């Protein structure tokens, strides 16, 4: 049974020779036009060209193992090439006429060639010499080839003979040392042939010239083809050779013939434009493939695979004679497939392979084509190719088998429930099968084969495809139709041609309305909804071999070169995303995909089941992004290594450039991405990239973007880098920076010598004298005089007038006239002085960054809310990269001092401690002192006596309540009560909400809020300032006094800005300063008012961050005190270990772990030091710190990982650190918490003030901090 299956075709000029590479999917092609091409037939790509022959190239051949090939042509030359180096290594020129064939010996360093000069030559390609010449043919030698295993050569010639040559003498000769061959011996070999290769048999029988002869790979057989249109089979042994059969069928000269390497078949092609396949046993043709206009010239077989290549007048074709795909289907964790004429089951969980049914369908069982499983019937529908040749794809034999239940023995001798022949078959529903018969009629049969229904389809059906229950998917010539069998109506249809198979989802994915279907065509993959609405169309240049759905609704499919993915719910603009999962070196067929396990099961062409681990990162990342699951996206950014320009381009196209910045190091790419970002830090990133690039155009773009966003410092830097002096001068004028503007004037005078720039800068500065002198130097005396007189510079004006008079007198004298007073224009009485306004508040340095509205948050801000996500890639204000931990190249200092350095270069003993950093400073005040008392009588102005009734008939309305009373009534928030002057009420609220008992740290905040409630507007001289209460709810359109609430000076943004300062102090080792900053954040937060629930979440996270850093800083300062006091080393190591369990940013965590690792190593606790070093390596530190950790690990290994001390520390037992005793409270033990900051304490500390926030009572009952006003009062 055979069918012609084309794998690769290409059109070109006449092809004369072909060679298939033994291990790679490569094809060498020699052309009649004189060139050689190297193709990858798997991906259908031209790899290289080789052009050195003069004239047609008739033969090419690969070396079995070396990166070489040989070619021969009509220029009488044999060339040996190296395809890796892409050059010809050497040329052999002993032939005197066309070279017909060339071949490498499978073992020896020999090349066999034959030529129209009637000789056959064997060359040693190592010595580059001809070692044997075989003479005997009396006409052109058309072909010659080595025997695969024996020392024989067969040749065919136009002298109508086939000759078998014995070259065993050549092998023996090669084993002996050989001297140089003299000219006489060489001449004798040319005329009479060498004696080491002799004719063994001469086969005569063809009536015309023989074009080809070839050995059988394993049997003593020879096939030959000749111009007499016949193929002859010859058998040979040690003594003789003889003809034993003739194959007739070609109608013109037979060009080439060969034996199938793995089957009892013969292949031949001819100038009659046909390629024929013959059954070696029956001696009859079983397949004929013909072309319309092209003659076949050559054919070759792959040495290992069942591939063949044939050359014809207008190109070539690579083909095979049998389908190699093993029939498969899956259900649940069971994979069903056919192998060795058995239907087998493979359990994907435990790998158990079980034979189920022996397929005893005679000659058809080897051609099993498909499986279809019905889980309700536990039955398998198997289809077989019914016949060979062109009709093989149209006629199928089907058999239905009932499978044994679990635990039962296999159905070894089971007979099919029913069988028959149809054009196509498919399951319809339980116990019902649809058969496509002749005359375009579909019969629905039961399990016994009885027809229960007959359907006339709405289209001319060519194939039935699987579909949901009670439905059929019908394939027509140019469309597919989803047909409801029960109701006999069309549910949906879609225009598409060439559909081969349909793969349905087992279960609908969460982002779709129902199960989707993938339609596999020859050149594309089309994903549709259950109603055949096209979702994604993926064009493919290679044939799609198989496809499966994973559990998350992602389609995985294979081509000859790749395993790829397709995400139906994409966001790249084409309706879906697709890409490559991995490359493959052989054809595989996907069976089942488990994305959560990153594993896929597949079969190769030998029906061997394999489980392969795949990298699912890329397509899971794209899927999460398309579904807007930004928490998953951020987790994958942190945990996975996503690299490549493809990811960057995808994020850029999808509208997430800020996320793409995480994958880019190239400065230009980072610059372009940062300008596309919509968060406040993008200008800083762009500035860093611009500094690295130092390109004028880059700085120009940065200046424009910074000007739009109001980053004055970056605007100034950009103008300076581009030397745009005019814009820089105007920028200084707008900011009121007269000092820098004066420098611009000085630069224009001393360095640029630009008169225009000097006048421009003096005009912006209002420097009248400089303008006058500049006009005077530029010979514009009249303008200088007018300017001086207009601005009242009488002395300068008099001097200029004298110069004008002198010049006037000289002109009169030159003309012979008498001197007369010069007439100069007088200033206009309506002239306005051109003086710029003096700046009230110059914007210099950071103040030049103009006030900006809050930029809308990106999609990654709202999901970074977990305890350990402080260093995440979100654009959230709490997690902005400007607030992130320092980079590896930032130096740390201060208390991160020499006591944390470990000398690993020499002595094994631990270095001494330096005793750095004093203890924590106590910056608490002494309470509410008299000098800080607030005189409310002075601050609250006297409202004066009540307004008396005017002696008229008009009654004035009574005065309304003051705003402070409205504030107190409208809001239950402590900050608003403070602004209203009700301090006692504010303290009572804070006590109820957070258990506050110590209000001394809040005193500055109380005063700041109270003073900021009123704005004093200066009036004319002699009048007192007007007081105006500032309202935060007042807008241009909607406002009612009853909704009034005070504007507060403390905001969430100010706390976040303080957080950045705290991070910087922590990194710099200024622990006392950092401690004060983080405590100030905790003291400010109870008086912050926000408007959204997202901001509430930010407040809670800010409290947690401040608490963890305060606890860590207190612990580290205590350790520094212990070192300075020379206390017990065990307590020092314990405190260092506790410090590492505070939840800090990644870079800060690295510093804490490095400190603990050093302390443990110095005290010879090598087991503990190794634990810290490994935890530090898990955080991916810098290369320098990683090398330091490696040294510590090596030291710990040398010291046996032993600890010299018993410590109150167990890293494997979860614990929280008591903020009072700085000792661990292990899981399960009772503890108390601060109701505000959440710090943990031992039970004995209940009722004491919290040592972290210094506000609340430990263990107090509290309702929780209230920071958001009632819904009716929100903006």
JSON list of N, CA and C in Angstrom, two decimals, residues 116-155:
[
{"chain": "A", "resi": 116, "resn": "UNK", "atom": "N", "xyz": [31.54, 10.45, -19.03]},
{"chain": "A", "resi": 116, "resn": "UNK", "atom": "CA", "xyz": [31.39, 10.15, -20.46]},
{"chain": "A", "resi": 116, "resn": "UNK", "atom": "C", "xyz": [32.71, 9.79, -21.12]},
{"chain": "A", "resi": 117, "resn": "UNK", "atom": "N", "xyz": [33.83, 9.88, -20.38]},
{"chain": "A", "resi": 117, "resn": "UNK", "atom": "CA", "xyz": [35.11, 9.42, -20.93]},
{"chain": "A", "resi": 117, "resn": "UNK", "atom": "C", "xyz": [35.28, 7.91, -20.80]},
{"chain": "A", "resi": 118, "resn": "UNK", "atom": "N", "xyz": [34.16, 7.19, -20.44]},
{"chain": "A", "resi": 118, "resn": "UNK", "atom": "CA", "xyz": [34.07, 5.73, -20.39]},
{"chain": "A", "resi": 118, "resn": "UNK", "atom": "C", "xyz": [34.83, 5.13, -19.21]},
{"chain": "A", "resi": 119, "resn": "UNK", "atom": "N", "xyz": [35.21, 5.94, -18.26]},
{"chain": "A", "resi": 119, "resn": "UNK", "atom": "CA", "xyz": [35.95, 5.43, -17.10]},
{"chain": "A", "resi": 119, "resn": "UNK", "atom": "C", "xyz": [35.16, 5.64, -15.82]},
{"chain": "A", "resi": 120, "resn": "UNK", "atom": "N", "xyz": [35.53, 4.83, -14.83]},
{"chain": "A", "resi": 120, "resn": "UNK", "atom": "CA", "xyz": [35.03, 4.98, -13.47]},
{"chain": "A", "resi": 120, "resn": "UNK", "atom": "C", "xyz": [36.26, 5.18, -12.59]},
{"chain": "A", "resi": 121, "resn": "UNK", "atom": "N", "xyz": [36.23, 6.19, -11.75]},
{"chain": "A", "resi": 121, "resn": "UNK", "atom": "CA", "xyz": [37.40, 6.50, -10.94]},
{"chain": "A", "resi": 121, "resn": "UNK", "atom": "C", "xyz": [37.05, 6.52, -9.46]},
{"chain": "A", "resi": 122, "resn": "UNK", "atom": "N", "xyz": [38.03, 6.09, -8.66]},
{"chain": "A", "resi": 122, "resn": "UNK", "atom": "CA", "xyz": [37.92, 6.17, -7.21]},
{"chain": "A", "resi": 122, "resn": "UNK", "atom": "C", "xyz": [39.03, 7.10, -6.73]},
{"chain": "A", "resi": 123, "resn": "UNK", "atom": "N", "xyz": [38.62, 8.09, -5.95]},
{"chain": "A", "resi": 123, "resn": "UNK", "atom": "CA", "xyz": [39.54, 9.11, -5.47]},
{"chain": "A", "resi": 123, "resn": "UNK", "atom": "C", "xyz": [39.66, 9.02, -3.95]},
{"chain": "A", "resi": 124, "resn": "UNK", "atom": "N", "xyz": [40.86, 9.33, -3.47]},
{"chain": "A", "resi": 124, "resn": "UNK", "atom": "CA", "xyz": [41.08, 9.48, -2.03]},
{"chain": "A", "resi": 124, "resn": "UNK", "atom": "C", "xyz": [40.97, 10.97, -1.71]},
{"chain": "A", "resi": 125, "resn": "UNK", "atom": "N", "xyz": [39.88, 11.36, -1.02]},
{"chain": "A", "resi": 125, "resn": "UNK", "atom": "CA", "xyz": [39.70, 12.80, -0.81]},
{"chain": "A", "resi": 125, "resn": "UNK", "atom": "C", "xyz": [40.63, 13.36, 0.26]},
{"chain": "A", "resi": 126, "resn": "UNK", "atom": "N", "xyz": [41.30, 12.46, 0.99]},
{"chain": "A", "resi": 126, "resn": "UNK", "atom": "CA", "xyz": [42.28, 12.96, 1.95]},
{"chain": "A", "resi": 126, "resn": "UNK", "atom": "C", "xyz": [43.59, 13.33, 1.26]},
{"chain": "A", "resi": 127, "resn": "UNK", "atom": "N", "xyz": [44.04, 12.45, 0.35]},
{"chain": "A", "resi": 127, "resn": "UNK", "atom": "CA", "xyz": [45.26, 12.78, -0.40]},
{"chain": "A", "resi": 127, "resn": "UNK", "atom": "C", "xyz": [44.97, 13.57, -1.67]},
{"chain": "A", "resi": 128, "resn": "UNK", "atom": "N", "xyz": [43.68, 13.65, -2.04]},
{"chain": "A", "resi": 128, "resn": "UNK", "atom": "CA", "xyz": [43.22, 14.42, -3.20]},
{"chain": "A", "resi": 128, "resn": "UNK", "atom": "C", "xyz": [43.80, 13.85, -4.51]},
{"chain": "A", "resi": 129, "resn": "UNK", "atom": "N", "xyz": [43.88, 12.52, -4.58]},
{"chain": "A", "resi": 129, "resn": "UNK", "atom": "CA", "xyz": [44.43, 11.86, -5.76]},
{"chain": "A", "resi": 129, "resn": "UNK", "atom": "C", "xyz": [43.50, 10.74, -6.21]},
{"chain": "A", "resi": 130, "resn": "UNK", "atom": "N", "xyz": [43.61, 10.41, -7.48]},
{"chain": "A", "resi": 130, "resn": "UNK", "atom": "CA", "xyz": [42.89, 9.26, -8.01]},
{"chain": "A", "resi": 130, "resn": "UNK", "atom": "C", "xyz": [43.66, 8.01, -7.65]},
{"chain": "A", "resi": 131, "resn": "UNK", "atom": "N", "xyz": [43.02, 7.06, -6.98]},
{"chain": "A", "resi": 131, "resn": "UNK", "atom": "CA", "xyz": [43.71, 5.86, -6.53]},
{"chain": "A", "resi": 131, "resn": "UNK", "atom": "C", "xyz": [43.34, 4.64, -7.37]},
{"chain": "A", "resi": 132, "resn": "UNK", "atom": "N", "xyz": [42.30, 4.76, -8.21]},
{"chain": "A", "resi": 132, "resn": "UNK", "atom": "CA", "xyz": [41.93, 3.63, -9.06]},
{"chain": "A", "resi": 132, "resn": "UNK", "atom": "C", "xyz": [41.12, 4.13, -10.25]},
{"chain": "A", "resi": 133, "resn": "UNK", "atom": "N", "xyz": [41.42, 3.55, -11.42]},
{"chain": "A", "resi": 133, "resn": "UNK", "atom": "CA", "xyz": [40.66, 3.84, -12.63]},
{"chain": "A", "resi": 133, "resn": "UNK", "atom": "C", "xyz": [40.14, 2.53, -13.19]},
{"chain": "A", "resi": 134, "resn": "UNK", "atom": "N", "xyz": [38.80, 2.43, -13.36]},
{"chain": "A", "resi": 134, "resn": "UNK", "atom": "CA", "xyz": [38.17, 1.20, -13.85]},
{"chain": "A", "resi": 134, "resn": "UNK", "atom": "C", "xyz": [37.76, 1.42, -15.29]},
{"chain": "A", "resi": 135, "resn": "UNK", "atom": "N", "xyz": [38.35, 0.64, -16.15]},
{"chain": "A", "resi": 135, "resn": "UNK", "atom": "CA", "xyz": [38.12, 0.75, -17.59]},
{"chain": "A", "resi": 135, "resn": "UNK", "atom": "C", "xyz": [37.50, -0.54, -18.10]},
{"chain": "A", "resi": 136, "resn": "UNK", "atom": "N", "xyz": [36.53, -0.44, -18.97]},
{"chain": "A", "resi": 136, "resn": "UNK", "atom": "CA", "xyz": [35.89, -1.63, -19.50]},
{"chain": "A", "resi": 136, "resn": "UNK", "atom": "C", "xyz": [34.66, -1.31, -20.31]},
{"chain": "A", "resi": 137, "resn": "UNK", "atom": "N", "xyz": [33.95, -0.27, -19.93]},
{"chain": "A", "resi": 137, "resn": "UNK", "atom": "CA", "xyz": [32.78, 0.15, -20.70]},
{"chain": "A", "resi": 137, "resn": "UNK", "atom": "C", "xyz": [33.23, 0.77, -22.02]},
{"chain": "A", "resi": 138, "resn": "UNK", "atom": "N", "xyz": [32.40, 0.54, -23.03]},
{"chain": "A", "resi": 138, "resn": "UNK", "atom": "CA", "xyz": [32.73, 1.03, -24.36]},
{"chain": "A", "resi": 138, "resn": "UNK", "atom": "C", "xyz": [31.91, 2.24, -24.78]},
{"chain": "A", "resi": 139, "resn": "UNK", "atom": "N", "xyz": [31.12, 2.77, -23.87]},
{"chain": "A", "resi": 139, "resn": "UNK", "atom": "CA", "xyz": [30.32, 3.96, -24.15]},
{"chain": "A", "resi": 139, "resn": "UNK", "atom": "C", "xyz": [30.24, 4.77, -22.84]},
{"chain": "A", "resi": 140, "resn": "UNK", "atom": "N", "xyz": [29.47, 5.86, -22.90]},
{"chain": "A", "resi": 140, "resn": "UNK", "atom": "CA", "xyz": [29.35, 6.69, -21.72]},
{"chain": "A", "resi": 140, "resn": "UNK", "atom": "C", "xyz": [28.92, 5.86, -20.50]},
{"chain": "A", "resi": 141, "resn": "UNK", "atom": "N", "xyz": [29.59, 6.10, -19.36]},
{"chain": "A", "resi": 141, "resn": "UNK", "atom": "CA", "xyz": [29.19, 5.46, -18.11]},
{"chain": "A", "resi": 141, "resn": "UNK", "atom": "C", "xyz": [28.19, 6.41, -17.43]},
{"chain": "A", "resi": 142, "resn": "UNK", "atom": "N", "xyz": [26.94, 5.97, -17.32]},
{"chain": "A", "resi": 142, "resn": "UNK", "atom": "CA", "xyz": [25.88, 6.84, -16.86]},
{"chain": "A", "resi": 142, "resn": "UNK", "atom": "C", "xyz": [25.72, 6.86, -15.34]},
{"chain": "A", "resi": 143, "resn": "UNK", "atom": "N", "xyz": [26.10, 5.77, -14.67]},
{"chain": "A", "resi": 143, "resn": "UNK", "atom": "CA", "xyz": [25.99, 5.75, -13.21]},
{"chain": "A", "resi": 143, "resn": "UNK", "atom": "C", "xyz": [26.96, 4.75, -12.64]},
{"chain": "A", "resi": 144, "resn": "UNK", "atom": "N", "xyz": [27.36, 4.99, -11.39]},
{"chain": "A", "resi": 144, "resn": "UNK", "atom": "CA", "xyz": [28.21, 4.07, -10.65]},
{"chain": "A", "resi": 144, "resn": "UNK", "atom": "C", "xyz": [27.95, 4.30, -9.17]},
{"chain": "A", "resi": 145, "resn": "UNK", "atom": "N", "xyz": [27.87, 3.22, -8.39]},
{"chain": "A", "resi": 145, "resn": "UNK", "atom": "CA", "xyz": [27.58, 3.37, -6.96]},
{"chain": "A", "resi": 145, "resn": "UNK", "atom": "C", "xyz": [28.24, 2.25, -6.18]},
{"chain": "A", "resi": 146, "resn": "UNK", "atom": "N", "xyz": [28.64, 2.56, -4.92]},
{"chain": "A", "resi": 146, "resn": "UNK", "atom": "CA", "xyz": [29.19, 1.57, -4.01]},
{"chain": "A", "resi": 146, "resn": "UNK", "atom": "C", "xyz": [28.09, 0.67, -3.46]},
{"chain": "A", "resi": 147, "resn": "UNK", "atom": "N", "xyz": [28.47, -0.57, -3.12]},
{"chain": "A", "resi": 147, "resn": "UNK", "atom": "CA", "xyz": [27.57, -1.44, -2.37]},
{"chain": "A", "resi": 147, "resn": "UNK", "atom": "C", "xyz": [27.55, -0.94, -0.93]},
{"chain": "A", "resi": 148, "resn": "UNK", "atom": "N", "xyz": [26.38, -0.97, -0.23]},
{"chain": "A", "resi": 148, "resn": "UNK", "atom": "CA", "xyz": [26.31, -0.43, 1.14]},
{"chain": "A", "resi": 148, "resn": "UNK", "atom": "C", "xyz": [27.26, -1.09, 2.12]},
{"chain": "A", "resi": 149, "resn": "UNK", "atom": "N", "xyz": [27.54, -2.41, 1.93]},
{"chain": "A", "resi": 149, "resn": "UNK", "atom": "CA", "xyz": [28.34, -3.12, 2.94]},
{"chain": "A", "resi": 149, "resn": "UNK", "atom": "C", "xyz": [29.53, -3.87, 2.34]},
{"chain": "A", "resi": 150, "resn": "UNK", "atom": "N", "xyz": [29.47, -4.28, 1.08]},
{"chain": "A", "resi": 150, "resn": "UNK", "atom": "CA", "xyz": [30.52, -5.10, 0.51]},
{"chain": "A", "resi": 150, "resn": "UNK", "atom": "C", "xyz": [31.42, -4.27, -0.40]},
{"chain": "A", "resi": 151, "resn": "UNK", "atom": "N", "xyz": [32.58, -4.87, -0.76]},
{"chain": "A", "resi": 151, "resn": "UNK", "atom": "CA", "xyz": [33.55, -4.18, -1.61]},
{"chain": "A", "resi": 151, "resn": "UNK", "atom": "C", "xyz": [33.18, -4.37, -3.07]},
{"chain": "A", "resi": 152, "resn": "UNK", "atom": "N", "xyz": [32.03, -3.83, -3.45]},
{"chain": "A", "resi": 152, "resn": "UNK", "atom": "CA", "xyz": [31.53, -3.96, -4.81]},
{"chain": "A", "resi": 152, "resn": "UNK", "atom": "C", "xyz": [31.10, -2.60, -5.33]},
{"chain": "A", "resi": 153, "resn": "UNK", "atom": "N", "xyz": [31.15, -2.46, -6.65]},
{"chain": "A", "resi": 153, "resn": "UNK", "atom": "CA", "xyz": [30.67, -1.29, -7.35]},
{"chain": "A", "resi": 153, "resn": "UNK", "atom": "C", "xyz": [29.83, -1.77, -8.51]},
{"chain": "A", "resi": 154, "resn": "UNK", "atom": "N", "xyz": [28.67, -1.12, -8.73]},
{"chain": "A", "resi": 154, "resn": "UNK", "atom": "CA", "xyz": [27.85, -1.44, -9.88]},
{"chain": "A", "resi": 154, "resn": "UNK", "atom": "C", "xyz": [27.83, -0.21, -10.79]},
{"chain": "A", "resi": 155, "resn": "UNK", "atom": "N", "xyz": [27.92, -0.43, -12.08]},
{"chain": "A", "resi": 155, "resn": "UNK", "atom": "CA", "xyz": [27.92, 0.69, -13.03]},
{"chain": "A", "resi": 155, "resn": "UNK", "atom": "C", "xyz": [26.98, 0.35, -14.18]}
]
